[in-house]
Short mmCIF file of C-alpha atoms and ligand atoms in Angstrom, two decimals:
data_model
loop_
_atom_site.label_atom_id
_atom_site.label_comp_id
_atom_site.label_asym_id
_atom_site.label_seq_id
_atom_site.Cartn_x
_atom_site.Cartn_y
_atom_site.Cartn_z
CA MET X 902 -13.77 0.87 -19.30
CA SER X 903 -14.49 2.38 -15.91
CA GLN X 904 -14.70 -0.10 -13.06
CA SER X 905 -15.38 0.10 -9.37
CA PHE X 906 -12.27 -0.85 -7.45
CA TYR X 907 -11.98 -1.50 -3.72
CA ILE X 908 -8.52 -1.69 -2.16
CA THR X 909 -7.47 -2.01 1.48
CA THR X 910 -4.40 -1.85 3.71
CA PRO X 911 -4.20 -4.00 6.86
CA LEU X 912 -5.67 -2.33 9.92
CA TYR X 913 -2.63 -1.46 11.96
CA TYR X 914 -2.35 -2.35 15.61
CA VAL X 915 -2.53 0.56 18.00
CA ASN X 916 0.06 -0.88 20.33
CA ASP X 917 2.82 0.55 18.16
CA GLN X 918 3.65 3.76 16.33
CA PRO X 919 3.34 3.96 12.55
CA HIS X 920 6.71 3.06 10.97
CA ILE X 921 8.31 2.46 7.58
CA GLY X 922 6.44 -0.83 7.19
CA SER X 923 2.95 0.56 7.76
CA SER X 924 3.79 3.65 5.71
CA TYR X 925 4.97 1.41 2.86
CA THR X 926 1.76 -0.60 2.50
CA THR X 927 -0.38 2.50 2.90
CA LEU X 928 1.59 4.60 0.41
CA ILE X 929 1.55 1.94 -2.28
CA VAL X 930 -2.19 1.47 -1.84
CA ASP X 931 -2.53 5.23 -2.25
CA ILE X 932 -0.42 5.11 -5.40
CA ILE X 933 -2.47 2.25 -6.87
CA SER X 934 -5.67 4.16 -6.00
CA MET X 935 -4.41 7.27 -7.76
CA TYR X 936 -3.45 5.39 -10.93
CA ARG X 937 -6.88 3.75 -10.90
CA ARG X 938 -8.62 7.10 -10.51
CA MET X 939 -6.46 8.50 -13.30
CA LYS X 940 -7.70 5.68 -15.51
CA GLY X 941 -11.27 6.68 -14.64
CA ASP X 942 -12.12 3.97 -12.10
CA ASP X 943 -14.43 4.52 -9.17
CA VAL X 944 -12.05 3.77 -6.30
CA PHE X 945 -12.75 3.03 -2.65
CA PHE X 946 -9.52 3.05 -0.61
CA LEU X 947 -9.73 1.89 2.99
CA THR X 948 -7.26 1.95 5.85
CA GLY X 949 -7.66 2.08 9.62
CA THR X 950 -6.67 0.69 13.00
CA ASP X 951 -7.08 -2.65 14.76
CA GLU X 952 -7.86 -1.73 18.35
CA HIS X 953 -8.95 -4.74 20.40
CA GLY X 954 -6.94 -7.48 22.08
CA GLN X 955 -4.57 -8.28 24.84
CA LYS X 956 -1.66 -6.08 23.74
CA VAL X 957 -3.78 -2.94 23.81
CA GLN X 958 -5.22 -3.88 27.17
CA GLN X 959 -1.72 -4.44 28.57
CA ALA X 960 -0.29 -1.23 27.06
CA ALA X 961 -3.17 0.80 28.51
CA GLU X 962 -2.74 -0.78 31.95
CA LYS X 963 0.97 0.00 31.85
CA ASN X 964 0.25 3.66 31.09
CA GLY X 965 -2.53 3.90 33.66
CA ILE X 966 -5.22 4.79 31.12
CA THR X 967 -8.27 2.97 29.76
CA PRO X 968 -7.93 0.90 26.59
CA ARG X 969 -10.23 3.33 24.80
CA GLU X 970 -8.06 6.31 25.78
CA HIS X 971 -5.02 4.42 24.58
CA CYS X 972 -6.69 3.69 21.21
CA ASP X 973 -7.74 7.31 20.76
CA ILE X 974 -4.16 8.49 21.24
CA TYR X 975 -2.67 5.95 18.83
CA ALA X 976 -5.34 6.07 16.12
CA ILE X 977 -4.68 9.81 15.80
CA ARG X 978 -0.98 9.14 15.20
CA PHE X 979 -1.87 7.04 12.16
CA GLN X 980 -4.42 9.57 10.94
CA GLU X 981 -1.91 12.40 11.34
CA LEU X 982 0.77 10.55 9.43
CA TRP X 983 -1.61 9.77 6.57
CA SER X 984 -2.64 13.40 6.36
CA TYR X 985 1.04 14.47 6.48
CA PHE X 986 1.45 12.40 3.30
CA ASN X 987 -1.83 13.79 1.88
CA LEU X 988 -3.21 10.32 1.36
CA SER X 989 -6.40 9.90 -0.60
CA ASN X 990 -8.10 7.23 1.53
CA ASP X 991 -11.90 7.30 1.33
CA ASP X 992 -12.44 5.93 4.81
CA PHE X 993 -10.51 5.25 8.01
CA ILE X 994 -12.10 2.53 10.08
CA ARG X 995 -11.43 1.84 13.75
CA THR X 996 -12.53 -1.58 14.97
CA THR X 997 -13.93 0.00 18.14
CA GLU X 998 -16.52 1.99 16.16
CA SER X 999 -20.15 0.98 16.67
CA ARG X 1000 -20.69 0.38 12.92
CA HIS X 1001 -18.09 -2.37 13.15
CA VAL X 1002 -19.18 -3.85 16.49
CA LYS X 1003 -22.66 -4.22 14.98
CA VAL X 1004 -21.33 -6.19 11.98
CA VAL X 1005 -19.13 -8.45 14.11
CA GLN X 1006 -21.99 -9.33 16.45
CA HIS X 1007 -24.38 -9.87 13.55
CA VAL X 1008 -21.95 -12.25 11.81
CA LEU X 1009 -21.25 -14.15 15.03
CA GLN X 1010 -24.96 -14.63 15.73
CA MET X 1011 -25.65 -15.68 12.14
CA LEU X 1012 -22.84 -18.26 12.16
CA PHE X 1013 -23.84 -19.48 15.61
CA ASP X 1014 -27.46 -19.94 14.46
CA LYS X 1015 -26.28 -21.78 11.36
CA GLY X 1016 -24.27 -24.19 13.50
CA GLU X 1017 -20.93 -22.89 12.19
CA ILE X 1018 -19.79 -22.01 15.72
CA TYR X 1019 -19.68 -24.46 18.64
CA LYS X 1020 -18.41 -24.52 22.22
CA ASP X 1021 -15.56 -26.80 23.28
CA SER X 1022 -12.79 -27.08 25.81
CA TYR X 1023 -9.09 -27.05 25.09
CA GLU X 1024 -5.94 -27.73 26.94
CA GLY X 1025 -2.65 -26.73 25.36
CA TRP X 1026 -0.13 -24.02 24.59
CA TYR X 1027 -1.08 -20.38 24.16
CA SER X 1028 1.20 -17.53 23.09
CA ILE X 1029 0.26 -14.38 24.97
CA ALA X 1030 2.46 -12.25 22.70
CA ASP X 1031 0.82 -13.50 19.50
CA GLU X 1032 -2.63 -14.10 21.02
CA LEU X 1033 -2.71 -17.56 19.46
CA PHE X 1034 -3.22 -21.17 20.45
CA ILE X 1035 -0.17 -23.01 19.19
CA SER X 1036 0.67 -26.62 18.43
CA GLU X 1037 3.05 -28.81 20.39
CA LYS X 1038 5.46 -28.66 17.44
CA ASP X 1039 5.36 -24.83 17.30
CA HIS X 1040 6.02 -24.74 21.01
CA GLU X 1041 8.98 -27.13 20.76
CA GLU X 1042 10.45 -25.13 17.89
CA GLY X 1043 10.16 -21.97 19.94
CA ASN X 1044 8.27 -20.10 17.19
CA HIS X 1045 6.24 -18.00 19.60
CA ARG X 1046 6.98 -15.84 22.62
CA ASP X 1047 5.41 -15.73 26.03
CA VAL X 1048 3.91 -19.22 25.85
CA ARG X 1049 1.77 -20.63 28.66
CA ARG X 1050 -0.12 -23.88 29.22
CA ILE X 1051 -3.80 -23.11 29.52
CA SER X 1052 -7.01 -25.01 29.88
CA GLU X 1053 -10.07 -23.19 28.67
CA THR X 1054 -13.58 -23.51 27.29
CA ASN X 1055 -14.12 -21.43 24.17
CA TYR X 1056 -16.14 -21.05 21.00
CA TYR X 1057 -14.83 -22.45 17.72
CA PHE X 1058 -15.57 -21.67 14.09
CA LYS X 1059 -15.78 -24.79 11.89
CA MET X 1060 -12.93 -23.67 9.66
CA SER X 1061 -11.83 -27.24 8.94
CA THR X 1062 -14.99 -28.00 6.95
CA TYR X 1063 -13.92 -25.48 4.30
CA GLN X 1064 -10.45 -26.87 3.65
CA ASP X 1065 -11.20 -28.68 0.36
CA GLN X 1066 -13.39 -25.86 -0.91
CA LEU X 1067 -10.61 -23.36 -0.21
CA ILE X 1068 -7.93 -25.43 -1.96
CA GLU X 1069 -10.20 -25.79 -4.97
CA TYR X 1070 -10.91 -22.07 -5.01
CA ILE X 1071 -7.22 -21.16 -4.86
CA ASN X 1072 -6.42 -23.55 -7.70
CA GLU X 1073 -9.24 -22.24 -9.87
CA HIS X 1074 -8.49 -18.55 -9.29
CA PRO X 1075 -4.86 -17.87 -10.17
CA ASP X 1076 -5.15 -14.17 -9.21
CA PHE X 1077 -6.59 -14.85 -5.77
CA ILE X 1078 -3.31 -15.08 -3.83
CA GLN X 1079 -0.34 -13.17 -5.19
CA PRO X 1080 2.56 -13.29 -5.84
CA VAL X 1081 2.75 -16.95 -6.83
CA ASN X 1082 5.28 -17.91 -4.11
CA ARG X 1083 2.79 -16.80 -1.45
CA LYS X 1084 0.05 -18.83 -3.11
CA ASN X 1085 2.31 -21.87 -3.01
CA GLU X 1086 3.05 -21.20 0.66
CA ILE X 1087 -0.67 -21.30 1.43
CA LEU X 1088 -1.26 -24.40 -0.68
CA SER X 1089 1.52 -26.15 1.16
CA PHE X 1090 0.10 -25.02 4.52
CA LEU X 1091 -3.22 -26.49 3.44
CA LYS X 1092 -1.65 -29.92 2.95
CA GLN X 1093 -1.91 -30.40 6.72
CA PRO X 1094 -5.40 -30.91 8.13
CA LEU X 1095 -6.92 -27.53 8.91
CA LYS X 1096 -8.07 -27.04 12.51
CA ASP X 1097 -11.18 -25.22 13.65
CA LEU X 1098 -10.56 -21.63 14.71
CA CYS X 1099 -10.96 -20.53 18.30
CA ILE X 1100 -12.89 -17.28 18.01
CA SER X 1101 -13.46 -16.30 21.63
CA ARG X 1102 -11.49 -15.30 24.71
CA PRO X 1103 -12.95 -15.51 28.22
CA LYS X 1104 -13.51 -12.07 29.69
CA GLU X 1105 -11.72 -13.01 32.89
CA ARG X 1106 -8.52 -13.23 30.82
CA LEU X 1107 -9.26 -10.47 28.30
CA ALA X 1108 -11.98 -7.87 28.70
CA TRP X 1109 -11.02 -5.54 25.83
CA GLY X 1110 -12.93 -6.93 22.88
CA ILE X 1111 -16.34 -7.29 21.25
CA GLU X 1112 -18.71 -9.29 23.43
CA LEU X 1113 -20.12 -12.49 21.90
CA PRO X 1114 -23.84 -11.86 21.29
CA PHE X 1115 -24.71 -15.36 22.51
CA ASP X 1116 -22.45 -15.52 25.60
CA SER X 1117 -21.60 -12.41 27.58
CA ALA X 1118 -18.77 -14.18 29.42
CA TYR X 1119 -16.61 -13.97 26.26
CA VAL X 1120 -15.16 -11.44 23.83
CA THR X 1121 -14.33 -12.07 20.17
CA TYR X 1122 -10.84 -13.19 19.12
CA VAL X 1123 -9.13 -10.09 17.70
CA TRP X 1124 -8.47 -11.53 14.21
CA PHE X 1125 -12.06 -12.70 13.74
CA ASP X 1126 -13.13 -9.17 14.68
CA ALA X 1127 -10.50 -7.27 12.66
CA LEU X 1128 -10.88 -9.10 9.34
CA LEU X 1129 -14.58 -8.26 9.23
CA ASN X 1130 -13.69 -4.55 8.98
CA TYR X 1131 -13.25 -5.02 5.24
CA ILE X 1132 -16.97 -5.67 4.80
CA THR X 1133 -18.10 -3.21 7.50
CA ALA X 1134 -16.47 -0.29 5.69
CA ALA X 1135 -17.81 -1.45 2.33
CA GLY X 1136 -21.36 -1.06 3.61
CA TYR X 1137 -22.25 -4.61 4.67
CA LEU X 1138 -25.53 -4.36 6.67
CA SER X 1139 -25.59 -0.57 6.36
CA ASP X 1140 -25.52 0.31 2.65
CA ASP X 1141 -26.36 -2.47 0.24
CA THR X 1142 -25.77 -0.41 -2.91
CA LYS X 1143 -22.29 0.49 -1.72
CA PHE X 1144 -21.56 -3.13 -0.84
CA GLN X 1145 -22.76 -4.37 -4.24
CA THR X 1146 -20.66 -1.68 -5.93
CA TYR X 1147 -17.36 -2.29 -4.20
CA TRP X 1148 -17.17 -5.79 -2.78
CA PRO X 1149 -15.06 -7.93 -3.42
CA ALA X 1150 -11.88 -6.10 -2.41
CA VAL X 1151 -8.21 -6.26 -3.26
CA HIS X 1152 -6.25 -6.64 0.00
CA LEU X 1153 -2.66 -5.50 0.16
CA ILE X 1154 -0.84 -6.93 3.16
CA GLY X 1155 2.65 -7.87 4.37
CA LYS X 1156 3.79 -11.48 4.29
CA ASP X 1157 3.44 -11.71 8.10
CA ILE X 1158 -0.33 -11.89 7.91
CA LEU X 1159 -0.71 -14.25 4.96
CA THR X 1160 -2.45 -17.12 6.79
CA THR X 1161 -5.02 -14.98 8.54
CA HIS X 1162 -5.95 -13.33 5.23
CA CYS X 1163 -5.72 -16.35 2.94
CA VAL X 1164 -7.18 -19.03 5.25
CA TYR X 1165 -9.20 -17.53 8.12
CA TRP X 1166 -10.78 -14.75 6.09
CA PRO X 1167 -11.89 -16.72 2.99
CA THR X 1168 -13.34 -19.54 5.11
CA MET X 1169 -15.24 -17.00 7.22
CA LEU X 1170 -16.66 -15.50 4.02
CA MET X 1171 -17.56 -18.96 2.69
CA ALA X 1172 -19.51 -19.65 5.87
CA MET X 1173 -21.28 -16.30 5.53
CA GLY X 1174 -22.05 -16.90 1.85
CA ILE X 1175 -20.18 -13.76 0.72
CA PRO X 1176 -17.90 -13.76 -2.37
CA LEU X 1177 -14.17 -14.03 -1.60
CA PRO X 1178 -11.75 -11.11 -2.10
CA LYS X 1179 -10.59 -10.51 -5.67
CA THR X 1180 -6.94 -10.61 -4.70
CA ILE X 1181 -4.82 -10.88 -1.60
CA PHE X 1182 -1.36 -9.57 -2.41
CA ALA X 1183 1.33 -10.10 0.24
CA HIS X 1184 4.50 -8.04 -0.11
CA GLY X 1185 7.90 -8.62 1.51
CA TRP X 1186 9.80 -6.78 4.25
CA TRP X 1187 11.65 -3.57 4.44
CA THR X 1188 14.81 -4.58 6.22
CA SER X 1189 17.51 -2.37 7.71
CA LYS X 1190 21.18 -3.34 7.67
CA GLY X 1191 20.08 -6.64 6.12
CA GLN X 1192 17.80 -7.63 8.99
CA LYS X 1193 14.14 -7.30 9.79
CA MET X 1194 13.69 -3.95 11.48
CA SER X 1195 13.21 -4.24 15.19
CA LYS X 1196 13.54 -1.92 18.14
CA SER X 1197 15.61 -4.47 20.05
CA LEU X 1198 18.15 -4.89 17.20
CA GLY X 1199 18.65 -1.14 17.10
CA ASN X 1200 18.10 -1.00 13.31
CA PHE X 1201 14.61 0.45 13.53
CA ILE X 1202 13.93 3.56 11.46
CA ASP X 1203 11.18 5.68 12.92
CA MET X 1204 8.97 8.15 11.11
CA GLU X 1205 10.70 11.18 12.70
CA THR X 1206 13.86 10.19 10.83
CA ILE X 1207 11.89 9.80 7.62
CA GLN X 1208 10.24 13.18 8.12
CA ALA X 1209 13.69 14.75 8.40
CA TYR X 1210 14.61 13.26 4.98
CA CYS X 1211 11.32 14.59 3.63
CA ASP X 1212 12.19 18.07 4.94
CA ASN X 1213 15.33 17.94 2.77
CA VAL X 1214 13.91 16.72 -0.52
CA GLY X 1215 10.11 16.66 -0.22
CA LYS X 1216 7.53 14.12 0.98
CA ASP X 1217 6.90 13.01 -2.59
CA VAL X 1218 10.40 11.64 -2.81
CA TYR X 1219 9.75 9.20 0.04
CA ARG X 1220 6.60 8.07 -1.71
CA TYR X 1221 8.47 7.60 -4.97
CA PHE X 1222 11.26 5.73 -3.21
CA MET X 1223 8.83 3.42 -1.42
CA ALA X 1224 7.19 2.52 -4.72
CA LYS X 1225 10.30 2.07 -6.84
CA GLU X 1226 12.65 0.42 -4.36
CA GLY X 1227 10.17 -1.20 -1.97
CA PRO X 1228 9.81 -4.89 -1.08
CA LEU X 1229 6.83 -5.71 -3.27
CA LEU X 1230 8.13 -9.07 -4.43
CA ASN X 1231 11.39 -9.46 -2.49
CA ASP X 1232 12.64 -7.96 0.74
CA SER X 1233 14.41 -4.66 0.31
CA ASP X 1234 16.96 -2.91 2.48
CA PHE X 1235 16.32 0.66 3.58
CA SER X 1236 19.24 3.02 3.94
CA LYS X 1237 19.53 6.76 3.70
CA GLU X 1238 22.36 6.36 1.14
CA ARG X 1239 20.01 4.41 -1.09
CA PHE X 1240 17.24 6.93 -0.52
CA TYR X 1241 19.29 9.97 -1.56
CA GLN X 1242 21.08 8.07 -4.33
CA THR X 1243 17.76 7.13 -5.92
CA TYR X 1244 16.65 10.72 -5.59
CA ASN X 1245 19.77 12.07 -7.27
CA THR X 1246 19.79 9.53 -10.09
CA ASP X 1247 16.13 9.38 -11.05
CA LEU X 1248 14.77 12.74 -10.04
CA ALA X 1249 17.59 15.31 -9.85
CA ASN X 1250 19.67 13.99 -12.76
CA ASP X 1251 17.01 12.57 -15.01
CA PHE X 1252 13.75 14.46 -14.59
CA GLY X 1253 15.13 17.65 -13.05
CA ASN X 1254 17.88 18.11 -15.62
CA LEU X 1255 15.50 17.49 -18.45
CA VAL X 1256 13.15 20.21 -17.25
CA ASN X 1257 16.08 22.65 -16.91
CA ARG X 1258 17.47 21.89 -20.33
CA ILE X 1259 14.21 22.13 -22.24
CA PHE X 1260 12.87 25.18 -20.41
CA LYS X 1261 16.15 27.09 -20.72
CA LEU X 1262 16.37 26.46 -24.46
CA ILE X 1263 12.76 27.51 -25.04
CA LYS X 1264 13.28 30.66 -22.94
CA LYS X 1265 16.48 31.48 -24.82
CA TYR X 1266 15.46 30.79 -28.41
CA TYR X 1267 11.66 31.16 -28.39
CA ASN X 1268 11.05 33.87 -25.78
CA GLY X 1269 9.66 31.25 -23.45
CA LYS X 1270 6.84 30.32 -25.85
CA ILE X 1271 6.29 26.68 -26.77
CA PRO X 1272 7.63 26.44 -30.37
CA LEU X 1273 5.42 25.37 -33.26
CA PRO X 1274 6.68 22.03 -34.56
CA GLY X 1275 7.07 21.12 -38.22
CA ASN X 1276 6.22 17.64 -39.46
CA LEU X 1277 7.34 15.03 -37.00
CA GLY X 1278 10.26 12.96 -38.31
CA LYS X 1279 10.91 9.31 -37.63
CA GLU X 1280 12.56 9.93 -34.28
CA GLU X 1281 9.83 12.28 -33.12
CA GLN X 1282 7.14 9.74 -34.07
CA ALA X 1283 9.12 7.13 -32.16
CA MET X 1284 9.03 9.30 -29.00
CA LYS X 1285 5.26 9.63 -29.32
CA ILE X 1286 4.76 5.91 -29.89
CA ALA X 1287 7.08 5.08 -26.99
CA ALA X 1288 5.05 7.38 -24.72
CA GLU X 1289 1.84 5.57 -25.55
CA ALA X 1290 3.53 2.19 -25.16
CA CYS X 1291 4.84 3.32 -21.76
CA GLN X 1292 1.33 4.22 -20.65
CA ASP X 1293 -0.02 0.86 -21.83
CA ALA X 1294 2.74 -0.97 -19.97
CA ILE X 1295 1.99 1.02 -16.80
CA MET X 1296 -1.68 0.09 -17.02
CA THR X 1297 -0.73 -3.58 -17.40
CA HIS X 1298 1.55 -3.40 -14.34
CA LEU X 1299 -1.28 -1.65 -12.49
CA GLU X 1300 -3.59 -4.62 -13.06
CA LYS X 1301 -0.96 -6.78 -11.35
CA LEU X 1302 -0.37 -4.16 -8.60
CA HIS X 1303 3.30 -4.02 -9.62
CA VAL X 1304 4.15 -0.52 -8.46
CA ASN X 1305 7.92 -1.07 -8.74
CA ALA X 1306 7.50 -1.89 -12.41
CA ILE X 1307 5.33 1.19 -12.91
CA ALA X 1308 8.02 3.47 -11.50
CA ILE X 1309 10.78 1.77 -13.47
CA GLU X 1310 8.76 2.06 -16.69
CA ALA X 1311 8.03 5.78 -16.18
CA VAL X 1312 11.64 6.63 -15.37
CA ALA X 1313 12.94 4.64 -18.35
CA TYR X 1314 10.80 6.85 -20.57
CA VAL X 1315 12.26 9.99 -18.95
CA THR X 1316 15.76 8.61 -19.62
CA SER X 1317 14.82 8.06 -23.26
CA ILE X 1318 13.84 11.75 -23.58
CA ASN X 1319 17.30 12.73 -22.34
CA LYS X 1320 18.83 10.37 -24.89
CA TYR X 1321 16.69 11.87 -27.64
CA LEU X 1322 17.98 15.34 -26.77
CA GLU X 1323 21.56 14.19 -26.71
CA LYS X 1324 21.14 12.67 -30.14
CA THR X 1325 19.32 15.59 -31.74
CA GLU X 1326 21.29 18.38 -29.96
CA PRO X 1327 18.69 21.17 -30.22
CA TRP X 1328 21.20 23.64 -28.66
CA LYS X 1329 23.22 23.27 -31.91
CA LEU X 1330 20.19 23.08 -34.20
CA ALA X 1331 18.84 26.34 -32.78
CA LYS X 1332 21.71 28.09 -34.53
CA THR X 1333 21.80 26.08 -37.75
CA ASP X 1334 18.26 24.80 -38.37
CA PRO X 1335 15.70 26.69 -36.24
CA ASP X 1336 12.72 24.83 -37.77
CA LYS X 1337 14.13 21.46 -36.83
CA ALA X 1338 15.12 22.81 -33.39
CA ALA X 1339 11.49 23.86 -32.87
CA THR X 1340 10.26 20.36 -33.77
CA VAL X 1341 12.81 18.73 -31.47
CA LEU X 1342 12.05 20.98 -28.50
CA TYR X 1343 8.32 20.57 -28.98
CA THR X 1344 8.78 16.79 -29.11
CA ALA X 1345 10.97 16.78 -26.01
CA LEU X 1346 8.51 18.95 -24.07
CA ALA X 1347 5.47 16.95 -25.21
CA SER X 1348 7.27 13.80 -24.07
CA LEU X 1349 8.27 15.37 -20.76
CA ARG X 1350 4.69 16.50 -20.15
CA PHE X 1351 3.45 13.01 -20.90
CA SER X 1352 6.00 11.49 -18.51
CA ALA X 1353 4.92 13.95 -15.80
CA ALA X 1354 1.32 12.79 -16.23
CA LEU X 1355 2.45 9.19 -15.82
CA LEU X 1356 4.59 10.02 -12.78
CA TYR X 1357 1.83 12.01 -11.10
CA PRO X 1358 0.54 9.32 -8.68
CA LEU X 1359 4.14 8.70 -7.57
CA LEU X 1360 5.03 12.39 -7.11
CA PRO X 1361 1.73 14.30 -6.94
CA LYS X 1362 3.01 17.52 -5.40
CA LYS X 1363 6.12 17.81 -7.54
CA MET X 1364 4.26 16.97 -10.73
CA SER X 1365 1.54 19.52 -9.91
CA GLU X 1366 4.34 22.09 -9.60
CA PHE X 1367 5.64 20.95 -12.96
CA PHE X 1368 2.22 21.40 -14.58
CA THR X 1369 2.01 24.91 -13.11
CA MET X 1370 5.42 25.69 -14.62
CA LEU X 1371 4.35 24.23 -17.95
CA ASN X 1372 1.22 26.41 -17.99
CA ASN X 1373 -0.50 24.27 -20.62
CA GLY X 1374 -3.89 24.22 -18.87
CA ASP X 1375 -3.57 20.53 -17.92
CA VAL X 1376 -5.44 18.86 -15.08
CA PRO X 1377 -2.91 16.83 -13.07
CA GLY X 1378 -4.10 13.33 -12.19
CA THR X 1379 -5.75 12.67 -15.55
CA LEU X 1380 -4.56 10.71 -18.57
CA MET X 1381 -3.21 12.99 -21.27
CA GLN X 1382 -2.70 12.93 -25.03
CA TRP X 1383 0.90 13.40 -26.12
CA GLN X 1384 -0.04 15.92 -28.83
CA ASP X 1385 -2.13 18.16 -26.54
CA LEU X 1386 0.78 20.48 -25.90
CA HIS X 1387 -0.21 23.93 -27.12
CA ALA X 1388 2.39 25.60 -29.31
CA GLY X 1389 2.56 29.35 -28.77
CA ARG X 1390 1.70 29.28 -25.08
CA GLU X 1391 4.13 30.88 -22.74
CA LEU X 1392 5.89 28.73 -20.18
CA GLY X 1393 5.45 29.67 -16.54
CA GLU X 1394 8.17 30.61 -14.13
CA MET X 1395 10.95 28.06 -13.88
CA LYS X 1396 11.72 26.50 -10.52
CA ALA X 1397 14.23 23.85 -9.47
CA LEU X 1398 11.94 20.88 -8.83
CA PHE X 1399 14.60 18.42 -7.74
CA PRO X 1400 17.80 20.19 -6.63
CA ARG X 1401 20.66 17.75 -6.36
CA TYR X 1402 21.32 16.38 -2.88
CA ASP X 1403 24.93 16.76 -1.87
CA MET X 1404 25.96 13.25 -0.80
CA LYS X 1405 28.71 14.78 1.34
CA LEU X 1406 25.96 15.88 3.72
CA LEU X 1407 25.04 12.25 4.44
CA ASN X 1408 27.41 11.92 7.35
CA GLU X 1409 26.42 15.24 8.83
CA GLU X 1410 22.74 14.40 9.20
O1 LIG Q 2401 -0.82 -7.33 11.61
N1 LIG Q 2401 8.12 -4.07 5.90
O2 LIG Q 2401 -1.12 -5.12 12.20
P1 LIG Q 2401 0.36 -4.56 12.23
C1 LIG Q 2401 7.01 -3.93 5.18
N2 LIG Q 2401 -3.55 -5.64 12.99
N3 LIG Q 2401 5.78 -3.87 5.72
C2 LIG Q 2401 5.68 -3.97 7.05
C3 LIG Q 2401 6.81 -4.12 7.87
C4 LIG Q 2401 8.09 -4.16 7.24
N4 LIG Q 2401 9.22 -4.29 7.91
N5 LIG Q 2401 6.38 -4.18 9.14
C5 LIG Q 2401 5.03 -4.06 9.12
C6 LIG Q 2401 -1.52 -6.41 11.98
N6 LIG Q 2401 4.60 -3.91 7.85
C7 LIG Q 2401 -3.01 -6.63 12.15
C8 LIG Q 2401 -3.67 -6.61 10.79
S1 LIG Q 2401 -5.82 -6.67 9.21
C9 LIG Q 2401 -7.41 -7.03 9.37
C10 LIG Q 2401 -5.15 -6.81 10.80
C11 LIG Q 2401 3.21 -3.68 7.41
O3 LIG Q 2401 0.26 -3.21 12.85
C12 LIG Q 2401 2.68 -4.82 6.54
O4 LIG Q 2401 1.62 -4.33 5.77
O5 LIG Q 2401 1.29 -5.53 12.84
C13 LIG Q 2401 2.15 -5.76 7.58
O6 LIG Q 2401 1.24 -6.70 7.06
C14 LIG Q 2401 1.47 -4.78 8.52
O7 LIG Q 2401 2.38 -3.66 8.55
C15 LIG Q 2401 1.25 -5.35 9.91
O8 LIG Q 2401 0.69 -4.34 10.71
#
């Protein structure tokens, strides 16, 4: 059944370049979107940039430009990277756009009028680096950088009043926070009394933000502003039909921003009277040399390095690698050895070899025309049934957003086609039993075609090339029937889709 499906990435800060981490979340959201579209769903995929706050103001000052100029330069870097990867996002929102400013100010005024926002003074610790008020305990433990003692009057959102309602909601909706360890993290966080959320910053300290509609001496706290993007882009206040169609969303985020998404955001929505997100899924970290990537540790992998790998083996391979080996549930270590090894094993050896073998045999024994099969035997039926089972399993993993499992499932099916060929040995049968050889080669090719359809969202460019080679009149990106391979049609020109990467070159790069 076709469904509308709204999925988002975090809005990335414009004080940094895009990197493996931001590319990971964005690519897997793209992959999930493509599988959903393949299934027939009406998908809305959103990404964008988070542009207000102290860090942007400071970075702009340092470079002698205005914050807006700074944002324009950085937002383009994200947009360019997403178009380099041919991503299928339906919208790219920047929090400095007027459509968003309008929503933020509307929500603030509404909550202020409802008595959900009040003014109060505070004296305590504030982390400039994290733009957060922190507790005495956090300060003592040294959990935040650049901490100063400040005394300030600000506006607060009555977040604490929603604590019990939020706990109840989380307990009653097992899919709301995923995976389960993250849900438990939030439930344990909620065992402490929840504080109200400071949602303003005085302009004298920070000018780069959205002005409070009820007090022009303040701007909005960057998280209160940024989270609202998810409803702005879905048409809140501007397009009610769109909003009714797509909201609530599925949010894919990294584990670093769990609390803001699973506590601030749902309580804000409760106060506004808007349904909560369907799911908030927080993935783990890409690490490098076993540690969180950081510029200061010198283990940071930038996108120029990644683009050089892509020049060698294709952009699709990076996408595939992100999905199959990425830190969806547990942290995962990035290395170029692992990248090329995965490429050689799964794509060059498994898929690539299979294409070569089958195409060469059909060219040699059937003049390049897809052979007409006889009755399918037990093993051939088993390949067909396994293909359908593989598709069902992929759709189940898709519901849970488990992209690693999707990739593993699809590749396991490709491996089973290789095994089938090794068992049936059509290169021998072609000489002794041509009818059986025709059935075997048809079965292998039908299975390969089916696996290519299932792999398409992971490797769209490569699989499109495969479908051109196959010349069966298929539309890539759609679900296919195993038996819709047309016997008698001539195969297209053969091309090496995944030439083996010579691991000896690793040290030369
Ligand atoms: O937090 N491994 O933006 P941000 C995997 N603007 N993913 C990683 C990663 C890594 N090593 N490093 C970063 C913000 N990420 C806010 C969000 S949303 C309304 C506002 C990814 O630029 C991961 O998705 O710091 C993480 O959540 C996100 O980048 C943080 O991006």
